[in-house]
Amino acid sequence: MLIKSLLIFILTYSIISAQKMKWHKLDRPTATLLGAVLMVLTGVLTLEEAYRAVDFNTILLLLGMMIVIAYLKIANCFKYLSYLLITHARNAFLLLCFVSFSSGILSALFVNDTICLMFTPLLILALKQTRLNPVPYLIALATSSNIGSVATLTGNPQNMLVGVFSKIPYLDFSLHLIPVGLLSLVVNVMIVYIFFRKDINFKRLEPIELVKPEIDLKLTIKSLALVFFIFLGFIFSGNLPLSAITGGLALIIISRTKPQEAMEKIDWTLLLFFSGLFIVVGGVNKAGLLSMMHNVVEPYMGKDVLSQVINFSAFSVIASNIVSNVPFVLLSAGWVDKFIDPKIMWYSLAMSSTFAGNLTIMGSVANMIVMELSKEHVQVGFWDFFKVGFTTTIVSTIIGIIIISFYIV
């Protein structure tokens, strides 16, 4: 059983990690579905065990948030917000600040991938008008969205996993990681400016003229009201999945919009990806592979809390770029309770796996969304991204370690 689960694990994670390779056309959801089916066909898991391996709390949390985001997309809320921010920038540096802080803060509330999807097209149009070099702004959008998403349990998929598995209260998590996110956003702006200071000046820009997106004000108000109540549920009930799916269902009922329109905007492949991944990890866990991996890594983690925070954060950044951050969090979630201070290590895991997404251009889905949507207008080079991404990953992770270390009792 161990050999079979190991081979399936290697096959699945190789396909997940090799998305840019031309020798295969399989995407991440297909890779996890393949791994899940093989776990059952080879007898590592029974069909009933595969069903039980899927964490439906995470699936419900993701689905609930995606429903709300779908209605905000239908209302053109994100496009309208990005329009307001971009058109009010008076110079190139202010535009950089607006892009960075707005995308970072909104990513904490509405998931980083969504913000990149909505912001990129309008940003490209604005940059074509101003004749500014678009590269630093696109890099800032991607990296800031990743950084900002660290601040809440719903900012990105890996944080949602942390929230479901750790049972850390929503407000408690945010109070600990908002300082990490805000300080890292400031540093990220400085890093982008330093590397592209020839392209980012303080000369007054000509007014940016863009077609003003039409916003469905009634649907926006309804959606934001439900978002408010969902976050109240997160804070006071502590039940993230139930709060999210209840809010999503309520919005479907009161929106006066055809549900099918919202359903078409939900990323069902992400739910498939998570479901398959749960089954693959369930298989390797049953075979004892996760325990063996932990036994290999554990001696290098240190014997005190601070050493464990430093070493585990560094390990998480590297591992998240090998197998991707969501799979790594799912793999390592079972290790956290074995540390001296599990709660501190959950913060460390959320922080480091999120910031790991900035290391390379392929480090996160948010990065790839920005690059794919802008490729017809500009090509962001690997090294252009890497010099900013590498620097901001190292510096923001150090900031995170320092701030988290203050919480050690």
XYZ file of C-alpha atoms in Angstrom, residues 101-359:
259
model
C -3.102 48.988 -1.471
C -6.526 48.640 -3.082
C -5.754 45.182 -4.480
C -4.148 44.103 -1.207
C -6.997 45.248 1.030
C -9.747 43.959 -1.273
C -7.954 40.601 -1.590
C -8.233 40.136 2.161
C -12.011 40.439 1.846
C -12.865 38.876 -1.506
C -10.074 36.374 -2.398
C -6.944 37.471 -4.265
C -7.659 35.629 -7.539
C -10.952 37.513 -7.985
C -9.350 40.923 -7.475
C -6.631 40.190 -10.040
C -9.260 38.996 -12.500
C -11.267 42.230 -12.156
C -8.404 44.753 -11.881
C -6.078 43.632 -14.673
C -8.123 44.575 -17.795
C -8.889 48.109 -16.535
C -5.308 48.619 -15.392
C -4.018 47.664 -18.844
C -6.356 50.187 -20.525
C -5.272 52.938 -18.133
C -1.575 52.223 -18.634
C -1.951 52.309 -22.422
C -3.399 55.818 -22.102
C -0.679 57.099 -19.799
C 2.099 55.404 -21.804
C 3.654 54.208 -18.564
C 5.658 50.991 -18.471
C 2.978 48.469 -17.423
C 5.415 45.883 -16.017
C 5.905 47.331 -12.493
C 2.169 47.915 -12.061
C 1.237 44.387 -13.117
C 3.875 42.941 -10.803
C 2.598 45.175 -7.993
C -0.987 44.029 -8.613
C -0.072 40.342 -8.416
C 2.305 40.570 -5.451
C 0.093 42.945 -3.451
C -2.956 40.730 -3.950
C -1.009 37.784 -2.576
C 0.313 39.802 0.362
C -3.028 41.361 1.302
C -4.797 38.012 1.247
C -2.745 36.863 4.251
C -4.799 39.074 6.581
C -7.975 36.958 6.796
C -9.029 33.326 6.814
C -10.963 33.927 3.584
C -8.286 35.864 1.686
C -7.056 32.844 -0.263
C -7.764 29.103 -0.510
C -4.848 27.996 1.668
C -5.982 30.296 4.486
C -9.453 28.770 4.224
C -7.868 25.376 4.841
C -6.032 26.799 7.843
C -9.301 28.230 9.170
C -11.212 24.969 8.839
C -8.460 22.763 10.289
C -7.172 25.055 13.056
C -10.547 26.318 14.344
C -8.832 29.649 15.109
C -11.513 32.375 15.515
C -11.795 34.632 12.456
C -11.173 37.889 14.326
C -8.297 36.397 16.314
C -6.558 35.317 13.102
C -7.031 38.733 11.482
C -5.798 40.669 14.515
C -2.582 38.648 14.408
C -1.964 38.823 10.655
C -3.328 42.239 9.592
C -0.116 43.929 10.868
C 1.927 41.436 8.834
C -0.102 42.161 5.703
C -0.130 45.961 6.020
C 3.580 46.322 6.754
C 4.448 43.904 3.951
C 2.269 45.897 1.514
C 4.217 49.070 2.343
C 7.520 47.256 1.862
C 6.307 45.724 -1.413
C 5.527 49.187 -2.841
C 9.026 50.322 -1.871
C 10.622 47.263 -3.485
C 8.719 47.714 -6.765
C 9.639 51.412 -6.779
C 13.335 50.711 -6.147
C 13.597 48.216 -9.009
C 11.566 50.344 -11.453
C 12.334 53.869 -10.229
C 13.189 55.036 -13.776
C 9.615 54.237 -14.843
C 7.821 55.557 -11.752
C 8.044 59.307 -11.171
C 6.073 62.063 -9.487
C 5.201 64.066 -12.617
C 1.527 64.884 -12.937
C -0.328 62.496 -15.231
C -2.838 63.564 -17.809
C -6.380 62.687 -16.645
C -7.055 59.006 -17.333
C -10.180 58.585 -19.428
C -11.817 55.182 -19.241
C -15.336 54.054 -20.040
C -17.126 54.144 -16.703
C -18.446 50.657 -15.893
C -22.176 50.498 -15.237
C -22.824 49.310 -11.714
C -25.989 47.574 -10.554
C -26.388 49.586 -7.374
C -29.270 47.552 -5.904
C -27.457 44.249 -6.378
C -24.232 45.769 -5.037
C -25.987 46.981 -1.873
C -27.657 43.591 -1.354
C -24.367 41.757 -1.936
C -22.331 43.986 0.378
C -25.043 43.741 3.046
C -24.799 39.948 2.880
C -20.991 40.190 2.983
C -21.343 42.222 6.189
C -23.608 39.595 7.771
C -21.321 36.773 6.612
C -18.367 38.422 8.335
C -20.470 38.913 11.462
C -21.159 35.181 11.299
C -17.444 34.474 10.927
C -16.665 36.591 13.980
C -19.493 35.694 16.367
C -20.527 32.155 15.411
C -17.079 30.838 14.583
C -18.633 28.540 11.976
C -17.014 29.668 8.719
C -18.642 27.141 6.335
C -22.183 27.625 7.678
C -21.882 31.425 7.680
C -20.573 31.501 4.103
C -23.068 29.085 2.558
C -26.018 30.653 4.437
C -25.016 34.091 3.187
C -24.574 32.771 -0.340
C -28.000 31.123 -0.300
C -29.647 34.262 1.103
C -28.116 36.318 -1.709
C -29.432 33.893 -4.340
C -32.926 34.314 -2.862
C -32.974 38.134 -2.540
C -30.898 39.122 -5.584
C -33.747 38.961 -8.138
C -31.141 37.654 -10.590
C -31.329 34.277 -12.323
C -29.285 31.841 -10.209
C -27.881 30.313 -13.408
C -26.087 33.585 -14.149
C -24.245 33.386 -10.834
C -23.614 29.636 -11.129
C -21.791 30.234 -14.425
C -19.321 32.529 -12.651
C -18.419 30.022 -9.942
C -15.083 28.253 -10.357
C -16.355 24.674 -10.129
C -12.944 23.344 -11.163
C -11.483 24.750 -7.931
C -13.972 22.687 -5.921
C -13.020 19.637 -7.999
C -9.337 20.378 -7.358
C -9.881 20.503 -3.593
C -12.056 17.375 -3.538
C -9.502 15.332 -5.466
C -6.664 16.685 -3.357
C -8.408 15.685 -0.123
C -8.712 12.106 -1.414
C -5.064 11.915 -2.539
C -3.858 13.208 0.835
C -6.283 10.830 2.567
C -4.650 7.956 0.705
C -1.075 8.869 1.609
C -2.161 9.497 5.194
C -3.767 6.038 5.467
C -0.595 4.470 4.068
C 1.516 6.233 6.709
C 3.393 8.394 4.213
C 2.549 11.694 5.938
C 3.932 10.407 9.240
C 7.117 9.304 7.490
C 7.490 12.724 5.839
C 6.999 14.430 9.206
C 9.605 12.185 10.824
C 12.125 13.233 8.153
C 11.422 16.960 8.524
C 10.821 17.196 12.294
C 14.487 17.007 13.475
C 15.285 20.149 11.448
C 12.452 22.255 12.902
C 14.137 23.162 16.212
C 13.469 22.569 19.898
C 11.899 25.923 20.874
C 8.958 27.892 19.469
C 10.996 30.670 17.834
C 13.276 28.184 16.054
C 10.235 26.259 14.872
C 8.594 29.429 13.514
C 11.749 30.399 11.603
C 12.537 26.936 10.246
C 8.957 25.961 9.421
C 8.354 29.291 7.663
C 11.468 28.858 5.534
C 10.554 25.251 4.763
C 6.990 26.269 3.858
C 8.165 28.920 1.382
C 10.387 26.405 -0.405
C 7.923 23.494 -0.304
C 5.015 25.689 -1.451
C 6.969 26.512 -4.592
C 7.696 22.846 -5.266
C 4.213 21.355 -4.815
C 2.161 24.631 -4.781
C 0.836 26.293 -1.644
C -2.635 24.718 -1.344
C -1.356 21.119 -1.652
C 1.459 21.891 0.788
C -0.920 23.288 3.410
C -3.126 20.223 3.063
C -0.093 17.940 3.412
C 1.412 19.724 6.395
C -1.838 20.433 8.273
C -1.475 17.171 10.187
C 1.972 18.172 11.433
C 1.036 21.453 13.091
C -0.447 19.988 16.279
C 2.870 18.224 16.910
C 4.733 21.527 17.369
C 5.254 23.098 20.801
C 2.749 25.913 20.120
C 0.318 24.784 17.383
C -1.620 28.065 17.237
C 1.525 30.083 16.516
C 2.521 27.544 13.873
C -0.868 27.883 12.130
C -0.141 31.607 11.797
C 3.312 30.761 10.500
C 1.933 28.279 7.957
C -0.712 30.720 6.673
C 1.816 33.542 6.397
C 4.657 31.642 4.748
C 2.553 29.602 2.308
C 0.831 32.823 1.175
C 4.014 34.861 0.759
C 5.584 31.907 -1.074
C 3.249 32.727 -3.962
C 5.337 35.808 -4.765
C 8.627 33.969 -5.207
